[in-house]
């Protein structure tokens, strides 16, 4: 049963019925005991009423109006155990020698007897237990009956109260039902019960994150379309130039330009895909312990060929044994982009040092190069996607402007911070990735 209303009603009505039955049993038992005490009191009062009566040749039934209704039997015995009086001659009850209350077993059933001894006489008043039980049960039932009648009324009231109490959920469900897939405005938190406040608050946080993610997706799509338009147009022109080449030399040169354009286009598409996979709000794979030193060495190996071709000294100068919990592929892409940018912008004969160290703040990765560096005024903006500063051109070609945006997104996903600094030598750039303590 998944309905909250149905479960609430079921349990409340069940508790009400159990409590009602227990209360009815207690009330019945109490009323029954009280009725028995009243009948015992009647027995005693009848005996006390008769103690001063003369019994010889007297008919005293007229003095006891309740005798017929309650089926009392009265017997009077003298000290010689001779019966002086009996209200019902056909009822034979043996005389009781002990004063007070007692039970007497007869063939027709059990009797409740009260005996009063005075002036040598023994006044014995008895009543059948069947009559007592029937009368007591009737009185007890009359006491319980109003409560039993109220049970279904209380059930209806519980139904109404539960429905009224859950009405804010219906209002919230209707509000959500009326929205379409583009409506991400926050839900109203006014006049909500305290129990729904956390739920609506978290829903509003979720809607805010979805709105931010969709806005980022729309911006990414627009920027990607804009960025892809230029290289695709250039490729089309280069194909046309290759088709119109007058000789093999011009055709070969045109194909070299075409190949270079394809490489740049493939690199841009790969960067866009990597950026899309690391956008905020994108599904994150479950983290696992990742050796940062191993990732840095792997990135160095992947870029060693290009560095060697440019005569750039690329190497790992420090690799402490530190690990972080995270997405190994995303972390490798982050470090690879930093190393790739360093190799790209470091001039021939330059140096790139990679370091992994354990610090008091937590694990740290540093990439230090001897390139032109980044002006301090641009160090915040270079992390914006598709931003290209004045120093972003190498051999007349500019980068995609995506690499550092990927670095920033991956770092944020892992709780790390990325900062840019000047090296101790005063020239070049230090990219520092600081992870929190694990």
Short mmCIF file of C-alpha atoms in Angstrom, two decimals:
data_model
loop_
_atom_site.label_atom_id
_atom_site.label_comp_id
_atom_site.label_asym_id
_atom_site.label_seq_id
_atom_site.Cartn_x
_atom_site.Cartn_y
_atom_site.Cartn_z
CA UNK A 1 0.00 0.00 0.00
CA UNK A 2 1.74 3.15 -1.22
CA UNK A 3 -0.88 5.79 -0.42
CA UNK A 4 -0.01 7.87 2.64
CA UNK A 5 -3.69 8.68 3.13
CA UNK A 6 -4.71 5.02 2.99
CA UNK A 7 -1.95 3.98 5.40
CA UNK A 8 -2.79 6.77 7.84
CA UNK A 9 -6.49 5.94 7.74
CA UNK A 10 -5.84 2.22 8.08
CA UNK A 11 -3.57 2.58 11.09
CA UNK A 12 -5.63 5.28 12.79
CA UNK A 13 -8.86 3.36 12.33
CA UNK A 14 -7.16 0.17 13.45
CA UNK A 15 -5.82 1.88 16.58
CA UNK A 16 -9.23 3.46 17.16
CA UNK A 17 -11.01 0.10 16.88
CA UNK A 18 -8.52 -1.67 19.16
CA UNK A 19 -8.68 1.16 21.69
CA UNK A 20 -12.47 1.23 21.40
CA UNK A 21 -12.77 -2.51 21.97
CA UNK A 22 -10.41 -2.40 24.95
CA UNK A 23 -12.24 0.62 26.38
CA UNK A 24 -15.60 -1.09 25.82
CA UNK A 25 -14.37 -4.21 27.61
CA UNK A 26 -13.05 -2.17 30.52
CA UNK A 27 -16.24 -0.13 30.72
CA UNK A 28 -18.36 -3.28 30.48
CA UNK A 29 -16.38 -5.02 33.20
CA UNK A 30 -16.49 -1.96 35.45
CA UNK A 31 -20.22 -1.47 34.91
CA UNK A 32 -20.83 -5.16 35.54
CA UNK A 33 -18.92 -5.06 38.82
CA UNK A 34 -20.72 -1.92 39.90
CA UNK A 35 -24.09 -3.50 39.05
CA UNK A 36 -23.15 -6.56 41.10
CA UNK A 37 -22.27 -4.32 44.01
CA UNK A 38 -25.66 -2.59 43.68
CA UNK A 39 -27.46 -5.96 43.74
CA UNK A 40 -25.48 -6.99 46.80
CA UNK A 41 -26.51 -3.72 48.38
CA UNK A 42 -30.16 -4.53 47.57
CA UNK A 43 -29.83 -7.91 49.24
CA UNK A 44 -28.50 -6.30 52.37
CA UNK A 45 -31.10 -3.52 52.40
CA UNK A 46 -33.95 -6.03 52.06
CA UNK A 47 -32.55 -7.97 54.98
CA UNK A 48 -32.23 -4.80 57.06
CA UNK A 49 -35.77 -3.80 56.13
CA UNK A 50 -37.13 -7.09 57.42
CA UNK A 51 -35.22 -7.32 60.67
CA UNK A 52 -37.91 -5.48 62.67
CA UNK A 53 -40.87 -7.20 61.00
CA UNK A 54 -43.07 -9.76 62.90
CA UNK A 55 -43.05 -12.93 60.80
CA UNK A 56 -45.69 -15.03 62.47
CA UNK A 57 -48.68 -15.23 60.16
CA UNK A 58 -47.53 -12.14 58.27
CA UNK A 59 -47.43 -11.52 54.54
CA UNK A 60 -44.56 -9.11 54.04
CA UNK A 61 -44.29 -9.28 50.26
CA UNK A 62 -46.17 -6.03 49.98
CA UNK A 63 -43.38 -4.22 51.81
CA UNK A 64 -40.88 -5.17 49.08
CA UNK A 65 -41.85 -3.61 45.77
CA UNK A 66 -38.56 -4.64 44.10
CA UNK A 67 -38.80 -8.27 45.11
CA UNK A 68 -40.76 -9.35 42.03
CA UNK A 69 -38.66 -7.35 39.60
CA UNK A 70 -35.34 -8.63 40.86
CA UNK A 71 -36.56 -12.14 41.68
CA UNK A 72 -35.41 -12.08 45.28
CA UNK A 73 -36.15 -15.04 47.54
CA UNK A 74 -36.60 -14.30 51.25
CA UNK A 75 -36.40 -16.89 54.00
CA UNK A 76 -36.55 -16.41 57.77
CA UNK A 77 -35.30 -19.07 60.19
CA UNK A 78 -35.37 -19.20 63.97
CA UNK A 79 -32.55 -20.37 66.17
CA UNK A 80 -33.86 -23.97 65.96
CA UNK A 81 -33.45 -23.77 62.16
CA UNK A 82 -37.22 -23.79 61.75
CA UNK A 83 -38.42 -21.86 58.71
CA UNK A 84 -40.70 -19.05 59.82
CA UNK A 85 -41.18 -17.44 56.46
CA UNK A 86 -40.45 -18.10 52.75
CA UNK A 87 -41.42 -15.76 49.92
CA UNK A 88 -41.31 -18.63 47.40
CA UNK A 89 -42.36 -21.96 48.82
CA UNK A 90 -41.18 -23.82 45.74
CA UNK A 91 -37.65 -22.54 46.15
CA UNK A 92 -35.81 -24.56 48.72
CA UNK A 93 -32.56 -23.03 49.92
CA UNK A 94 -30.72 -24.49 52.87
CA UNK A 95 -30.23 -22.16 55.81
CA UNK A 96 -26.79 -20.53 55.98
CA UNK A 97 -25.15 -20.46 59.36
CA UNK A 98 -22.53 -17.81 58.53
CA UNK A 99 -23.76 -14.17 58.36
CA UNK A 100 -22.85 -12.07 55.32
CA UNK A 101 -22.53 -12.82 51.63
CA UNK A 102 -22.02 -16.27 50.12
CA UNK A 103 -22.74 -18.38 47.07
CA UNK A 104 -25.02 -21.40 47.13
CA UNK A 105 -25.01 -24.06 44.42
CA UNK A 106 -28.44 -25.51 43.60
CA UNK A 107 -29.72 -27.77 40.84
CA UNK A 108 -31.31 -24.79 39.06
CA UNK A 109 -28.10 -22.73 39.31
CA UNK A 110 -25.98 -20.58 41.57
CA UNK A 111 -27.50 -18.18 44.10
CA UNK A 112 -26.10 -15.10 45.77
CA UNK A 113 -27.16 -15.10 49.42
CA UNK A 114 -26.99 -12.52 52.19
CA UNK A 115 -27.67 -13.62 55.77
CA UNK A 116 -28.51 -11.28 58.68
CA UNK A 117 -28.70 -12.72 62.22
CA UNK A 118 -30.60 -10.79 64.89
CA UNK A 119 -32.47 -11.73 68.07
CA UNK A 120 -32.19 -15.43 67.35
CA UNK A 121 -33.57 -15.04 63.83
CA UNK A 122 -31.69 -15.58 60.60
CA UNK A 123 -32.97 -13.50 57.69
CA UNK A 124 -31.76 -14.97 54.39
CA UNK A 125 -32.19 -13.01 51.13
CA UNK A 126 -31.09 -14.73 47.90
CA UNK A 127 -31.06 -13.95 44.22
CA UNK A 128 -30.29 -16.21 41.23
CA UNK A 129 -26.93 -15.38 39.59
CA UNK A 130 -28.57 -15.73 36.18
CA UNK A 131 -30.91 -12.83 36.97
CA UNK A 132 -28.04 -10.78 38.37
CA UNK A 133 -25.85 -11.42 35.34
CA UNK A 134 -28.64 -10.60 32.91
CA UNK A 135 -29.46 -7.34 34.67
CA UNK A 136 -25.79 -6.42 35.11
CA UNK A 137 -25.07 -7.15 31.44
CA UNK A 138 -27.99 -4.98 30.40
CA UNK A 139 -26.78 -2.09 32.53
CA UNK A 140 -23.20 -2.49 31.30
CA UNK A 141 -24.34 -2.63 27.66
CA UNK A 142 -26.41 0.52 28.13
CA UNK A 143 -23.24 2.20 29.41
CA UNK A 144 -21.06 1.00 26.50
CA UNK A 145 -23.65 1.48 23.75
CA UNK A 146 -23.15 5.26 23.30
CA UNK A 147 -19.40 4.72 22.99
CA UNK A 148 -19.90 2.00 20.37
CA UNK A 149 -22.22 4.29 18.42
CA UNK A 150 -19.54 7.01 18.48
CA UNK A 151 -16.88 4.73 16.99
CA UNK A 152 -18.03 5.05 13.34
CA UNK A 153 -18.60 8.77 13.88
CA UNK A 154 -15.02 9.08 15.10
CA UNK A 155 -13.85 7.06 12.09
CA UNK A 156 -15.58 9.51 9.73
CA UNK A 157 -14.06 12.43 11.62
CA UNK A 158 -10.59 10.86 11.32
CA UNK A 159 -11.15 10.41 7.56
CA UNK A 160 -12.07 14.09 7.22
CA UNK A 161 -9.17 15.27 9.41
CA UNK A 162 -6.60 13.15 7.53
CA UNK A 163 -7.91 14.35 4.16
CA UNK A 164 -7.80 17.94 5.38
CA UNK A 165 -4.30 17.47 6.79
CA UNK A 166 -2.99 16.04 3.51
CA UNK A 167 -4.61 18.71 1.34
CA UNK A 168 -1.35 20.71 1.07
CA UNK A 169 0.16 17.68 -0.68
CA UNK A 170 -2.67 17.76 -3.21
CA UNK A 171 -2.12 21.49 -3.77
CA UNK A 172 1.60 20.88 -4.28
CA UNK A 173 0.91 18.00 -6.68
CA UNK A 174 -1.52 20.14 -8.70
CA UNK A 175 1.07 22.93 -8.90
CA UNK A 176 3.64 20.50 -10.27
CA UNK A 177 1.11 18.85 -12.60
CA UNK A 178 0.25 22.16 -14.27
CA UNK A 179 3.87 22.88 -15.16
CA UNK A 180 5.51 21.95 -18.44
CA UNK A 181 9.09 20.79 -18.95
CA UNK A 182 10.36 24.36 -19.36
CA UNK A 183 8.81 25.77 -16.18
CA UNK A 184 11.53 25.76 -13.53
CA UNK A 185 10.26 28.62 -11.37
CA UNK A 186 10.51 27.89 -7.62
CA UNK A 187 7.47 26.58 -5.80
CA UNK A 188 5.69 28.84 -3.36
CA UNK A 189 6.71 28.18 0.24
CA UNK A 190 4.00 30.34 1.81
CA UNK A 191 1.39 28.79 4.13
CA UNK A 192 3.02 25.38 3.94
CA UNK A 193 3.00 23.07 6.98
CA UNK A 194 6.33 22.55 8.70
CA UNK A 195 6.56 18.96 7.44
CA UNK A 196 6.47 20.09 3.79
CA UNK A 197 8.89 23.00 4.16
CA UNK A 198 12.07 20.86 3.82
CA UNK A 199 10.64 18.97 0.82
CA UNK A 200 9.61 22.14 -1.05
CA UNK A 201 12.88 23.84 -0.14
CA UNK A 202 14.90 20.94 -1.57
CA UNK A 203 12.67 20.86 -4.66
CA UNK A 204 13.33 24.55 -5.20
CA UNK A 205 17.08 23.94 -4.84
CA UNK A 206 16.78 21.14 -7.39
CA UNK A 207 14.79 23.34 -9.77
CA UNK A 208 17.42 26.04 -9.38
CA UNK A 209 20.21 23.61 -10.24
CA UNK A 210 18.24 22.30 -13.21
CA UNK A 211 17.62 25.84 -14.40
CA UNK A 212 21.31 26.62 -14.09
CA UNK A 213 22.27 23.40 -15.89
CA UNK A 214 19.81 24.04 -18.73
CA UNK A 215 21.02 27.61 -19.08
CA UNK A 216 24.61 26.39 -19.19
CA UNK A 217 23.60 23.77 -21.75
CA UNK A 218 21.92 26.37 -23.95
CA UNK A 219 24.94 28.64 -23.67
CA UNK A 220 27.26 25.73 -24.41
CA UNK A 221 25.24 24.72 -27.48
CA UNK A 222 25.25 28.27 -28.82
CA UNK A 223 28.98 28.72 -28.17
CA UNK A 224 29.82 25.31 -29.63
CA UNK A 225 27.81 26.04 -32.78
CA UNK A 226 29.61 29.37 -33.11
CA UNK A 227 33.04 27.83 -32.54
CA UNK A 228 32.45 24.97 -34.98
CA UNK A 229 31.15 27.23 -37.72
CA UNK A 230 34.54 28.86 -38.35
CA UNK A 231 36.70 25.70 -38.67
CA UNK A 232 34.05 23.94 -40.76
CA UNK A 233 33.85 26.92 -43.09
CA UNK A 234 37.65 26.96 -43.32
CA UNK A 235 37.67 23.23 -44.14
CA UNK A 236 35.13 23.82 -46.91
CA UNK A 237 37.30 26.58 -48.41
CA UNK A 238 40.41 24.41 -48.19
CA UNK A 239 38.62 21.58 -49.99
CA UNK A 240 37.60 24.02 -52.72
CA UNK A 241 41.20 25.29 -52.99
CA UNK A 242 42.45 21.71 -53.30
CA UNK A 243 39.95 21.03 -56.06
CA UNK A 244 41.00 24.15 -57.98
CA UNK A 245 44.75 23.68 -57.54
CA UNK A 246 46.46 24.19 -60.92
CA UNK A 247 49.26 21.63 -60.31
CA UNK A 248 50.38 18.91 -57.96
CA UNK A 249 52.54 21.21 -55.86
CA UNK A 250 49.66 23.61 -55.15
CA UNK A 251 47.35 20.66 -54.60
CA UNK A 252 49.77 19.08 -52.09
CA UNK A 253 50.06 22.37 -50.23
CA UNK A 254 46.28 22.72 -50.13
CA UNK A 255 45.94 19.19 -48.72
CA UNK A 256 48.50 19.98 -46.00
CA UNK A 257 46.38 22.97 -44.97
CA UNK A 258 43.32 20.73 -45.09
CA UNK A 259 44.96 18.13 -42.83
CA UNK A 260 46.00 20.83 -40.39
CA UNK A 261 42.44 22.17 -40.32
CA UNK A 262 41.07 18.67 -39.73
CA UNK A 263 43.44 18.19 -36.80
CA UNK A 264 42.31 21.46 -35.27
CA UNK A 265 38.67 20.55 -35.86
CA UNK A 266 39.11 17.09 -34.28
CA UNK A 267 40.89 18.67 -31.31
CA UNK A 268 38.09 21.21 -30.89
CA UNK A 269 35.38 18.52 -31.04
CA UNK A 270 37.24 16.37 -28.49
CA UNK A 271 37.58 19.37 -26.20
CA UNK A 272 33.88 20.15 -26.56
CA UNK A 273 32.94 16.57 -25.72
CA UNK A 274 35.22 16.59 -22.69
CA UNK A 275 33.75 19.90 -21.53
CA UNK A 276 30.20 18.57 -22.00
CA UNK A 277 30.97 15.47 -19.91
CA UNK A 278 32.29 17.66 -17.09
CA UNK A 279 29.55 20.28 -17.04
CA UNK A 280 27.99 20.99 -13.62
CA UNK A 281 24.96 18.77 -13.03
CA UNK A 282 26.16 16.04 -15.40
CA UNK A 283 26.08 12.51 -14.00
CA UNK A 284 29.27 11.82 -12.10
CA UNK A 285 30.71 8.32 -11.97
CA UNK A 286 31.26 6.91 -8.53
CA UNK A 287 34.59 8.04 -7.17
CA UNK A 288 37.43 5.68 -6.36
CA UNK A 289 40.92 6.10 -4.90
CA UNK A 290 43.13 7.59 -7.62
CA UNK A 291 46.92 7.95 -7.48
CA UNK A 292 47.70 11.51 -8.58
CA UNK A 293 51.36 10.66 -9.20
CA UNK A 294 50.33 7.95 -11.65
CA UNK A 295 48.04 10.37 -13.49
CA UNK A 296 50.75 13.01 -13.75
CA UNK A 297 53.26 10.46 -15.11
CA UNK A 298 50.66 9.24 -17.62
CA UNK A 299 50.00 12.81 -18.80
CA UNK A 300 53.75 13.37 -19.17
CA UNK A 301 54.07 10.24 -21.31
CA UNK A 302 51.14 11.25 -23.53
CA UNK A 303 52.69 14.67 -24.28
CA UNK A 304 56.30 13.56 -24.39
CA UNK A 305 56.33 13.18 -28.20
CA UNK A 306 55.09 16.72 -28.87
CA UNK A 307 57.48 18.14 -26.23
CA UNK A 308 60.42 16.31 -27.74
CA UNK A 309 59.48 17.54 -31.20
CA UNK A 310 59.56 21.14 -29.88
CA UNK A 311 62.78 20.49 -27.90
CA UNK A 312 60.95 21.17 -24.63
CA UNK A 313 62.25 19.49 -21.47
CA UNK A 314 59.14 17.83 -19.96
CA UNK A 315 59.52 15.78 -16.79
CA UNK A 316 58.17 14.86 -13.36
CA UNK A 317 60.36 16.43 -10.67
CA UNK A 318 58.37 15.27 -7.63
CA UNK A 319 55.76 12.59 -7.17
CA UNK A 320 54.65 12.03 -3.58
CA UNK A 321 52.44 9.04 -2.89
CA UNK A 322 49.05 10.76 -2.56
CA UNK A 323 45.59 9.66 -3.63
CA UNK A 324 42.22 11.34 -3.95
CA UNK A 325 38.69 10.00 -4.27
CA UNK A 326 37.40 10.90 -7.70
CA UNK A 327 36.67 10.17 -11.34
CA UNK A 328 39.95 8.88 -12.76
CA UNK A 329 39.10 9.73 -16.39
CA UNK A 330 38.03 13.27 -15.53
CA UNK A 331 41.12 13.88 -13.39
CA UNK A 332 43.37 12.63 -16.19
CA UNK A 333 41.60 14.96 -18.65
CA UNK A 334 42.14 17.89 -16.25
CA UNK A 335 45.86 17.23 -15.78
CA UNK A 336 46.26 16.45 -19.48
CA UNK A 337 44.79 19.82 -20.45
CA UNK A 338 47.13 21.69 -18.11
CA UNK A 339 50.16 19.79 -19.43
CA UNK A 340 48.98 20.19 -23.03
CA UNK A 341 48.64 23.97 -22.62
CA UNK A 342 52.11 24.14 -21.09
CA UNK A 343 53.62 22.18 -23.99
CA UNK A 344 51.73 24.29 -26.51
CA UNK A 345 52.83 27.68 -25.19
CA UNK A 346 56.35 26.86 -23.98
CA UNK A 347 58.85 27.94 -26.66
CA UNK A 348 61.52 25.55 -28.06
CA UNK A 349 64.31 24.94 -25.56
CA UNK A 350 61.95 25.62 -22.64
CA UNK A 351 61.22 23.54 -19.55
CA UNK A 352 58.09 22.07 -17.98
CA UNK A 353 58.19 20.59 -14.47
CA UNK A 354 55.38 18.44 -13.09
CA UNK A 355 54.99 17.96 -9.34
CA UNK A 356 52.69 16.02 -7.04
CA UNK A 357 53.07 16.77 -3.35
CA UNK A 358 51.38 16.20 -0.04
CA UNK A 359 50.80 19.48 1.82
CA UNK A 360 49.09 20.48 5.04
CA UNK A 361 46.13 21.71 2.99
CA UNK A 362 45.88 18.41 1.11
CA UNK A 363 47.21 16.85 -2.12
CA UNK A 364 48.56 19.33 -4.67
CA UNK A 365 49.48 19.14 -8.35
CA UNK A 366 51.68 21.84 -9.92
CA UNK A 367 52.66 22.36 -13.53
CA UNK A 368 55.44 24.95 -14.00
CA UNK A 369 56.50 26.08 -17.46
CA UNK A 370 58.90 28.65 -18.87
CA UNK A 371 56.46 30.02 -21.42
CA UNK A 372 55.16 33.57 -21.82
CA UNK A 373 52.81 33.22 -18.87
CA UNK A 374 49.42 34.90 -18.49
CA UNK A 375 49.01 38.55 -17.52
CA UNK A 376 47.61 38.94 -14.02
CA UNK A 377 44.60 40.87 -15.35
CA UNK A 378 43.56 37.83 -17.43
CA UNK A 379 44.14 35.05 -14.88
CA UNK A 380 40.50 34.95 -13.83
CA UNK A 381 39.00 35.22 -17.30
CA UNK A 382 41.09 32.44 -18.87
CA UNK A 383 38.89 29.91 -17.06
CA UNK A 384 35.83 31.13 -18.99
CA UNK A 385 34.94 28.90 -21.90
CA UNK A 386 36.02 30.07 -25.37
CA UNK A 387 38.00 32.99 -23.92
CA UNK A 388 41.21 33.68 -25.78
CA UNK A 389 43.62 36.25 -24.42
CA UNK A 390 46.30 38.12 -26.24
CA UNK A 391 48.86 35.44 -25.39
CA UNK A 392 46.71 32.58 -26.65
CA UNK A 393 48.26 32.53 -30.14
CA UNK A 394 51.10 30.17 -31.10
CA UNK A 395 52.61 30.33 -34.58
CA UNK A 396 49.62 32.35 -35.76
CA UNK A 397 47.12 29.84 -34.43
CA UNK A 398 44.89 30.37 -31.43
CA UNK A 399 43.67 27.72 -29.04
CA UNK A 400 40.08 26.60 -28.59
CA UNK A 401 39.65 28.45 -25.32
CA UNK A 402 38.17 25.32 -23.70
CA UNK A 403 41.10 23.63 -21.96
CA UNK A 404 41.14 25.71 -18.77
CA UNK A 405 37.34 25.67 -18.62
CA UNK A 406 37.56 21.85 -18.50
CA UNK A 407 40.21 22.11 -15.78
CA UNK A 408 37.98 24.40 -13.69
CA UNK A 409 34.88 22.19 -14.03
CA UNK A 410 36.69 18.97 -13.10
CA UNK A 411 38.37 20.68 -10.15
CA UNK A 412 35.05 21.99 -8.84
CA UNK A 413 33.50 18.55 -9.10
CA UNK A 414 36.27 17.20 -6.86
CA UNK A 415 36.24 20.08 -4.39
CA UNK A 416 39.63 21.34 -5.64
CA UNK A 417 40.74 24.87 -6.53
CA UNK A 418 42.85 25.98 -9.50
CA UNK A 419 45.06 29.05 -9.22
CA UNK A 420 47.68 30.64 -11.49
CA UNK A 421 50.97 32.00 -10.17
CA UNK A 422 54.31 33.28 -11.38
CA UNK A 423 57.24 30.90 -10.86
CA UNK A 424 60.19 31.85 -8.64
CA UNK A 425 62.27 32.60 -11.75
CA UNK A 426 59.83 35.39 -12.66
CA UNK A 427 58.96 34.11 -16.15
CA UNK A 428 56.48 31.46 -17.15
CA UNK A 429 53.43 30.18 -15.33
CA UNK A 430 52.59 27.88 -12.41
CA UNK A 431 49.22 26.13 -12.52
CA UNK A 432 48.39 24.89 -9.01
CA UNK A 433 45.59 22.42 -8.36
CA UNK A 434 44.90 22.14 -4.63
CA UNK A 435 42.73 19.25 -3.42
CA UNK A 436 41.09 19.23 0.03
CA UNK A 437 42.30 16.90 2.76
CA UNK A 438 41.05 13.40 2.10
#
